[in-house]
């Protein structure tokens, strides 16, 4: 006897297929197509469409030639204005955009934000009131964005130094702080703050990669953070030994995920590794980032390498599929890894303080 599915079951399947299709487009970095498809699908695909719009705006705002080009700057703003609850994204755009006071005020007006001068007053008021997030936000929008660095970094370090901190507490401030204009971050007077920001973003990026199931870059992010701790003079509540313990615990407790049925059974994690991993999961109780979960996988990832072979500076292995060159023009990583890295840690794996733009 043929049993036909009910209309509700059919609608649920269609909804899941649409959601899956949008996720694959975004994870494949087909952002323009994702926005087009999402616009046609309408409300069911709205969250994914808005996330794709944010990534497209990020692509525009970080094209090296885009500033002071008003066209790219305004395009990024227009894309963000198409999304709901867009104030924070518009703040990030205006914080990252260089220019004179007049140019910045024009952009602020388009994004419905206070003038540069007013932002300085709002920042000072928020700082006096002890409102860290608001003071960081408005200092970044002022003509002295470097004043946001010690405020935001001290906030993150204070929380990470406690035993019961969670990712959702520190990530919003750290994410906002990472949009400081590059030329300000590169100031000699900001060297210590820059090093601490890179280390904190690297560590939090590793945790976000675990949440997002970006398994291929989790070890690289832990190694990146450890190397910066070893080579830079900083004062952050992180120890290389603790990072190694966390990475080992994550590997031991998740090793069965990537194990094929033909392989011999893996060694069970020790009791101490289970304890470390349980603490890690407690910190990841909420997902601060939106968007689909799972590794990015662009078109051509399975194509064989051609004669121009490149080695990944993250893994040391030969890159298969599209290659992404880092800012030194020599170091390379796979485009898949570059996309995932940029979504959890905006700064280059080379530790220079330059932001990635693989979108």
Tab-separated table of C-alpha atoms in Angstrom:
chain	number	residue	atom	x	y	z
A	1	UNK	CA	0.000	0.000	0.000
A	2	UNK	CA	1.454	3.361	-1.033
A	3	UNK	CA	1.552	5.884	1.801
A	4	UNK	CA	1.871	9.449	0.607
A	5	UNK	CA	3.533	12.008	2.899
A	6	UNK	CA	1.304	14.643	4.400
A	7	UNK	CA	1.479	18.218	3.162
A	8	UNK	CA	3.205	19.218	6.410
A	9	UNK	CA	5.935	16.633	5.930
A	10	UNK	CA	6.401	17.794	2.330
A	11	UNK	CA	6.682	21.440	3.388
A	12	UNK	CA	9.214	20.498	6.059
A	13	UNK	CA	11.342	18.625	3.531
A	14	UNK	CA	11.226	21.558	1.109
A	15	UNK	CA	12.214	23.939	3.894
A	16	UNK	CA	15.169	21.761	4.878
A	17	UNK	CA	16.282	21.444	1.249
A	18	UNK	CA	16.162	25.212	0.799
A	19	UNK	CA	18.143	25.723	4.001
A	20	UNK	CA	20.701	23.138	2.898
A	21	UNK	CA	21.021	24.703	-0.562
A	22	UNK	CA	21.707	28.139	0.930
A	23	UNK	CA	24.258	26.663	3.313
A	24	UNK	CA	26.146	24.976	0.463
A	25	UNK	CA	26.210	28.180	-1.570
A	26	UNK	CA	27.598	30.205	1.335
A	27	UNK	CA	30.129	27.540	2.303
A	28	UNK	CA	31.170	27.425	-1.346
A	29	UNK	CA	31.694	31.216	-1.304
A	30	UNK	CA	29.042	31.693	-3.999
A	31	UNK	CA	27.810	34.771	-2.160
A	32	UNK	CA	26.205	36.654	-5.061
A	33	UNK	CA	24.310	33.513	-6.084
A	34	UNK	CA	23.301	32.888	-2.470
A	35	UNK	CA	21.802	36.381	-2.231
A	36	UNK	CA	19.945	35.907	-5.529
A	37	UNK	CA	18.562	32.512	-4.543
A	38	UNK	CA	17.722	33.716	-1.050
A	39	UNK	CA	15.840	36.696	-2.444
A	40	UNK	CA	13.706	34.375	-4.580
A	41	UNK	CA	13.069	31.961	-1.699
A	42	UNK	CA	11.974	34.810	0.529
A	43	UNK	CA	11.362	34.619	4.272
A	44	UNK	CA	12.426	30.969	4.857
A	45	UNK	CA	15.915	31.791	3.572
A	46	UNK	CA	16.133	35.272	5.113
A	47	UNK	CA	18.748	34.538	7.838
A	48	UNK	CA	21.118	32.928	5.322
A	49	UNK	CA	20.501	35.726	2.810
A	50	UNK	CA	21.347	38.383	5.387
A	51	UNK	CA	24.523	36.530	6.363
A	52	UNK	CA	25.579	36.351	2.705
A	53	UNK	CA	24.928	40.095	2.370
A	54	UNK	CA	27.175	40.758	5.363
A	55	UNK	CA	29.978	38.699	3.807
A	56	UNK	CA	29.556	40.531	0.498
A	57	UNK	CA	29.771	43.866	2.318
A	58	UNK	CA	32.912	42.653	4.046
A	59	UNK	CA	34.339	41.763	0.644
A	60	UNK	CA	33.683	45.313	-0.576
A	61	UNK	CA	34.955	47.080	2.511
A	62	UNK	CA	38.270	45.218	2.517
A	63	UNK	CA	39.201	45.359	-1.161
A	64	UNK	CA	42.614	47.112	-0.989
A	65	UNK	CA	41.713	49.549	-3.768
A	66	UNK	CA	38.256	50.379	-2.503
A	67	UNK	CA	39.134	53.245	-0.195
A	68	UNK	CA	38.836	56.125	-0.604
A	69	UNK	CA	36.634	54.937	-3.488
A	70	UNK	CA	33.150	56.123	-2.596
A	71	UNK	CA	31.630	53.499	-4.901
A	72	UNK	CA	32.843	50.445	-2.973
A	73	UNK	CA	32.296	52.148	0.365
A	74	UNK	CA	28.705	53.047	-0.473
A	75	UNK	CA	28.075	49.606	-1.963
A	76	UNK	CA	29.136	47.992	1.312
A	77	UNK	CA	26.814	50.321	3.211
A	78	UNK	CA	23.914	49.645	0.817
A	79	UNK	CA	24.335	45.886	1.229
A	80	UNK	CA	24.284	46.188	5.009
A	81	UNK	CA	21.270	48.492	4.937
A	82	UNK	CA	19.366	45.626	3.271
A	83	UNK	CA	19.706	43.536	6.446
A	84	UNK	CA	17.696	43.899	9.679
A	85	UNK	CA	19.327	44.913	12.967
A	86	UNK	CA	22.230	46.289	10.971
A	87	UNK	CA	23.581	48.966	13.320
A	88	UNK	CA	26.533	46.913	14.564
A	89	UNK	CA	27.534	45.892	11.036
A	90	UNK	CA	27.375	49.526	9.926
A	91	UNK	CA	29.512	50.497	12.916
A	92	UNK	CA	32.154	47.982	11.797
A	93	UNK	CA	32.131	49.409	8.274
A	94	UNK	CA	32.547	52.981	9.486
A	95	UNK	CA	35.202	51.961	12.019
A	96	UNK	CA	37.310	50.239	9.361
A	97	UNK	CA	36.995	52.988	6.733
A	98	UNK	CA	39.906	55.494	6.655
A	99	UNK	CA	39.502	59.084	5.567
A	100	UNK	CA	39.328	62.664	6.739
A	101	UNK	CA	36.623	63.865	9.132
A	102	UNK	CA	34.440	65.145	6.294
A	103	UNK	CA	34.563	61.822	4.403
A	104	UNK	CA	33.876	59.841	7.554
A	105	UNK	CA	30.963	62.078	8.536
A	106	UNK	CA	29.417	61.553	5.096
A	107	UNK	CA	29.612	57.799	5.618
A	108	UNK	CA	28.289	58.108	9.178
A	109	UNK	CA	25.323	60.089	7.878
A	110	UNK	CA	24.560	57.421	5.258
A	111	UNK	CA	24.734	54.747	7.968
A	112	UNK	CA	22.623	56.845	10.397
A	113	UNK	CA	25.442	57.107	12.945
A	114	UNK	CA	26.607	60.155	14.960
A	115	UNK	CA	29.334	62.392	13.578
A	116	UNK	CA	32.982	61.685	14.319
A	117	UNK	CA	33.066	64.538	16.850
A	118	UNK	CA	29.920	63.370	18.596
A	119	UNK	CA	31.285	59.801	18.741
A	120	UNK	CA	34.265	61.041	20.747
A	121	UNK	CA	31.952	62.654	23.300
A	122	UNK	CA	29.782	59.536	23.470
A	123	UNK	CA	32.874	57.361	23.949
A	124	UNK	CA	34.141	59.468	26.836
A	125	UNK	CA	30.720	59.397	28.490
A	126	UNK	CA	30.422	55.611	28.080
A	127	UNK	CA	33.928	55.120	29.481
A	128	UNK	CA	33.093	57.269	32.515
A	129	UNK	CA	29.950	55.171	33.042
A	130	UNK	CA	31.954	51.922	32.817
A	131	UNK	CA	30.175	50.748	29.660
A	132	UNK	CA	32.978	48.909	27.882
A	133	UNK	CA	31.163	47.902	24.712
A	134	UNK	CA	29.751	51.375	24.033
A	135	UNK	CA	33.040	53.105	24.787
A	136	UNK	CA	34.908	50.738	22.419
A	137	UNK	CA	32.265	51.259	19.744
A	138	UNK	CA	32.329	55.042	19.837
A	139	UNK	CA	36.095	55.360	20.186
A	140	UNK	CA	36.460	53.234	17.046
A	141	UNK	CA	34.132	55.650	15.252
A	142	UNK	CA	36.066	58.711	16.436
A	143	UNK	CA	39.258	60.274	15.096
A	144	UNK	CA	41.245	58.491	17.806
A	145	UNK	CA	40.190	54.839	17.432
A	146	UNK	CA	43.406	53.595	19.075
A	147	UNK	CA	41.910	54.663	22.422
A	148	UNK	CA	39.551	51.686	22.110
A	149	UNK	CA	42.416	49.162	22.189
A	150	UNK	CA	43.385	49.224	25.906
A	151	UNK	CA	39.747	49.397	26.993
A	152	UNK	CA	38.607	46.424	24.946
A	153	UNK	CA	41.742	44.326	25.441
A	154	UNK	CA	41.732	44.813	29.231
A	155	UNK	CA	38.073	43.743	29.290
A	156	UNK	CA	38.812	40.537	27.360
A	157	UNK	CA	41.922	39.720	29.409
A	158	UNK	CA	40.052	40.224	32.669
A	159	UNK	CA	37.335	37.757	31.663
A	160	UNK	CA	39.672	35.165	30.148
A	161	UNK	CA	41.707	35.290	33.349
A	162	UNK	CA	38.699	34.044	35.338
A	163	UNK	CA	37.754	30.376	35.585
A	164	UNK	CA	34.121	30.636	34.480
A	165	UNK	CA	34.294	32.843	31.388
A	166	UNK	CA	32.364	32.003	28.236
A	167	UNK	CA	32.849	32.834	24.579
A	168	UNK	CA	29.657	34.866	24.245
A	169	UNK	CA	30.960	37.310	26.879
A	170	UNK	CA	34.281	38.238	25.258
A	171	UNK	CA	33.595	37.703	21.558
A	172	UNK	CA	31.359	40.757	20.874
A	173	UNK	CA	33.985	43.179	22.220
A	174	UNK	CA	36.892	41.373	20.548
A	175	UNK	CA	35.084	41.151	17.213
A	176	UNK	CA	34.255	44.865	17.271
A	177	UNK	CA	37.813	45.758	18.287
A	178	UNK	CA	39.231	43.817	15.329
A	179	UNK	CA	37.666	46.374	12.949
A	180	UNK	CA	40.037	49.139	14.033
A	181	UNK	CA	41.551	50.831	10.994
A	182	UNK	CA	44.698	49.040	9.868
A	183	UNK	CA	46.884	52.150	9.760
A	184	UNK	CA	45.977	52.896	13.382
A	185	UNK	CA	46.646	49.315	14.477
A	186	UNK	CA	50.074	49.503	12.822
A	187	UNK	CA	51.191	52.558	14.799
A	188	UNK	CA	54.429	52.040	16.740
A	189	UNK	CA	52.656	53.187	19.889
A	190	UNK	CA	50.136	50.343	19.446
A	191	UNK	CA	52.712	47.521	19.140
A	192	UNK	CA	51.934	45.864	22.465
A	193	UNK	CA	48.177	46.270	22.049
A	194	UNK	CA	48.412	44.924	18.479
A	195	UNK	CA	50.298	41.822	19.622
A	196	UNK	CA	47.797	41.158	22.390
A	197	UNK	CA	44.870	41.668	20.022
A	198	UNK	CA	46.339	39.191	17.517
A	199	UNK	CA	46.892	36.591	20.239
A	200	UNK	CA	43.416	36.972	21.714
A	201	UNK	CA	41.802	36.827	18.261
A	202	UNK	CA	43.845	33.728	17.455
A	203	UNK	CA	42.761	31.904	20.589
A	204	UNK	CA	39.105	32.907	20.364
A	205	UNK	CA	39.276	32.037	16.663
A	206	UNK	CA	40.354	28.506	17.561
A	207	UNK	CA	37.346	28.164	19.856
A	208	UNK	CA	35.020	29.529	17.177
A	209	UNK	CA	36.507	27.075	14.670
A	210	UNK	CA	35.579	24.241	17.032
A	211	UNK	CA	32.016	25.559	17.251
A	212	UNK	CA	31.808	25.968	13.475
A	213	UNK	CA	33.311	22.504	12.873
A	214	UNK	CA	36.252	23.928	10.909
A	215	UNK	CA	38.405	20.960	11.884
A	216	UNK	CA	41.164	21.568	9.356
A	217	UNK	CA	42.176	24.925	10.853
A	218	UNK	CA	41.706	24.298	14.591
A	219	UNK	CA	45.283	22.967	15.094
A	220	UNK	CA	46.683	25.793	12.944
A	221	UNK	CA	44.922	28.451	15.040
A	222	UNK	CA	46.236	26.948	18.273
A	223	UNK	CA	49.747	26.791	16.795
A	224	UNK	CA	49.460	30.370	15.513
A	225	UNK	CA	48.474	31.588	18.987
A	226	UNK	CA	51.257	29.606	20.655
A	227	UNK	CA	53.894	30.977	18.276
A	228	UNK	CA	52.761	34.552	18.903
A	229	UNK	CA	52.891	33.950	22.652
A	230	UNK	CA	56.405	32.603	22.281
A	231	UNK	CA	57.750	35.381	20.036
A	232	UNK	CA	55.937	38.534	21.179
A	233	UNK	CA	56.275	40.360	24.482
A	234	UNK	CA	52.740	40.436	25.855
A	235	UNK	CA	50.805	40.170	29.095
A	236	UNK	CA	47.797	37.944	28.470
A	237	UNK	CA	46.307	35.245	30.731
A	238	UNK	CA	47.174	32.425	28.294
A	239	UNK	CA	49.886	29.804	28.625
A	240	UNK	CA	51.379	27.748	25.810
A	241	UNK	CA	51.113	24.614	27.966
A	242	UNK	CA	47.389	25.192	28.482
A	243	UNK	CA	46.826	25.678	24.762
A	244	UNK	CA	48.564	22.358	24.092
A	245	UNK	CA	46.384	20.634	26.686
A	246	UNK	CA	43.211	22.024	25.124
A	247	UNK	CA	44.250	21.009	21.612
A	248	UNK	CA	45.203	17.497	22.723
A	249	UNK	CA	41.916	17.140	24.610
A	250	UNK	CA	39.913	18.328	21.590
A	251	UNK	CA	41.738	15.886	19.310
A	252	UNK	CA	41.319	12.961	21.703
A	253	UNK	CA	37.627	13.581	22.374
A	254	UNK	CA	36.636	14.222	18.745
A	255	UNK	CA	38.969	11.810	16.920
A	256	UNK	CA	36.170	9.356	16.144
A	257	UNK	CA	34.429	11.970	13.939
A	258	UNK	CA	36.990	11.700	11.131
A	259	UNK	CA	37.767	8.012	11.609
A	260	UNK	CA	36.643	5.666	8.847
A	261	UNK	CA	35.059	2.329	9.624
A	262	UNK	CA	38.109	0.489	8.219
A	263	UNK	CA	40.570	2.076	10.642
A	264	UNK	CA	41.475	0.472	13.927
A	265	UNK	CA	39.653	1.797	16.997
A	266	UNK	CA	41.160	4.989	18.365
A	267	UNK	CA	42.624	5.316	21.831
A	268	UNK	CA	39.998	6.582	24.290
A	269	UNK	CA	40.713	9.988	25.841
A	270	UNK	CA	42.142	10.062	29.347
A	271	UNK	CA	40.151	11.303	32.286
A	272	UNK	CA	42.112	14.550	32.394
A	273	UNK	CA	41.457	15.100	28.680
A	274	UNK	CA	37.747	14.564	29.227
A	275	UNK	CA	37.814	17.160	32.006
A	276	UNK	CA	39.644	19.717	29.854
A	277	UNK	CA	37.279	19.108	26.940
A	278	UNK	CA	34.215	19.427	29.194
A	279	UNK	CA	35.496	22.808	30.384
A	280	UNK	CA	36.063	23.804	26.770
A	281	UNK	CA	32.508	22.889	25.804
A	282	UNK	CA	31.178	24.866	28.746
A	283	UNK	CA	32.865	27.972	27.370
A	284	UNK	CA	31.315	27.331	23.954
A	285	UNK	CA	27.775	27.132	25.269
A	286	UNK	CA	26.525	29.769	22.849
A	287	UNK	CA	27.437	30.345	19.197
A	288	UNK	CA	28.401	34.014	18.780
A	289	UNK	CA	28.601	33.732	14.980
A	290	UNK	CA	25.706	33.305	12.596
A	291	UNK	CA	25.732	31.329	9.383
A	292	UNK	CA	25.950	27.677	8.363
A	293	UNK	CA	28.066	25.211	10.320
A	294	UNK	CA	30.556	22.965	8.537
A	295	UNK	CA	33.739	23.379	6.512
A	296	UNK	CA	33.889	25.718	3.534
A	297	UNK	CA	34.313	23.923	0.229
A	298	UNK	CA	34.718	25.997	-2.924
A	299	UNK	CA	34.386	24.870	-6.536
A	300	UNK	CA	37.493	23.030	-7.742
A	301	UNK	CA	38.606	21.789	-4.321
A	302	UNK	CA	38.981	18.242	-5.658
A	303	UNK	CA	40.784	19.182	-8.854
A	304	UNK	CA	44.351	17.865	-9.133
A	305	UNK	CA	47.213	20.312	-8.650
A	306	UNK	CA	48.904	21.637	-11.783
A	307	UNK	CA	52.625	22.140	-12.349
A	308	UNK	CA	52.714	25.265	-10.162
A	309	UNK	CA	52.631	23.406	-6.837
A	310	UNK	CA	52.016	25.367	-3.640
A	311	UNK	CA	52.464	24.248	-0.044
A	312	UNK	CA	50.161	25.451	2.700
A	313	UNK	CA	51.938	27.521	5.339
A	314	UNK	CA	49.372	26.181	7.823
A	315	UNK	CA	49.890	22.455	7.266
A	316	UNK	CA	53.028	22.159	5.117
A	317	UNK	CA	51.132	19.895	2.734
A	318	UNK	CA	50.478	20.384	-0.983
A	319	UNK	CA	47.394	22.454	-1.716
A	320	UNK	CA	44.719	20.798	-3.804
A	321	UNK	CA	42.289	23.130	-5.554
A	322	UNK	CA	42.209	26.959	-5.448
A	323	UNK	CA	45.136	28.703	-3.727
A	324	UNK	CA	45.049	31.901	-1.671
A	325	UNK	CA	48.183	34.082	-1.452
A	326	UNK	CA	48.866	35.937	1.791
A	327	UNK	CA	50.039	39.537	2.009
A	328	UNK	CA	53.748	38.776	1.520
A	329	UNK	CA	52.990	37.500	-1.983
A	330	UNK	CA	54.740	34.175	-1.289
A	331	UNK	CA	52.978	32.334	1.530
A	332	UNK	CA	49.926	30.355	0.476
A	333	UNK	CA	47.027	28.481	2.006
A	334	UNK	CA	44.069	26.779	0.396
A	335	UNK	CA	41.129	29.028	-0.405
A	336	UNK	CA	38.935	26.789	1.760
A	337	UNK	CA	41.174	27.340	4.786
A	338	UNK	CA	41.451	31.066	4.035
A	339	UNK	CA	37.664	31.456	4.048
A	340	UNK	CA	37.242	29.534	7.284
A	341	UNK	CA	40.141	31.355	8.934
A	342	UNK	CA	38.736	34.777	8.004
A	343	UNK	CA	35.324	33.884	9.436
A	344	UNK	CA	36.740	33.103	12.881
A	345	UNK	CA	39.930	35.204	12.971
A	346	UNK	CA	40.048	38.278	10.717
A	347	UNK	CA	43.840	38.661	10.878
A	348	UNK	CA	46.405	37.002	8.606
A	349	UNK	CA	48.135	33.758	9.690
A	350	UNK	CA	51.448	35.605	9.213
A	351	UNK	CA	50.813	37.630	12.378
A	352	UNK	CA	51.257	41.003	10.669
A	353	UNK	CA	47.954	42.550	11.726
A	354	UNK	CA	46.710	42.689	8.118
A	355	UNK	CA	43.145	41.484	7.651
A	356	UNK	CA	42.256	38.652	5.287
A	357	UNK	CA	39.825	39.173	2.430
A	358	UNK	CA	39.340	35.818	0.636
A	359	UNK	CA	35.616	36.390	-0.009
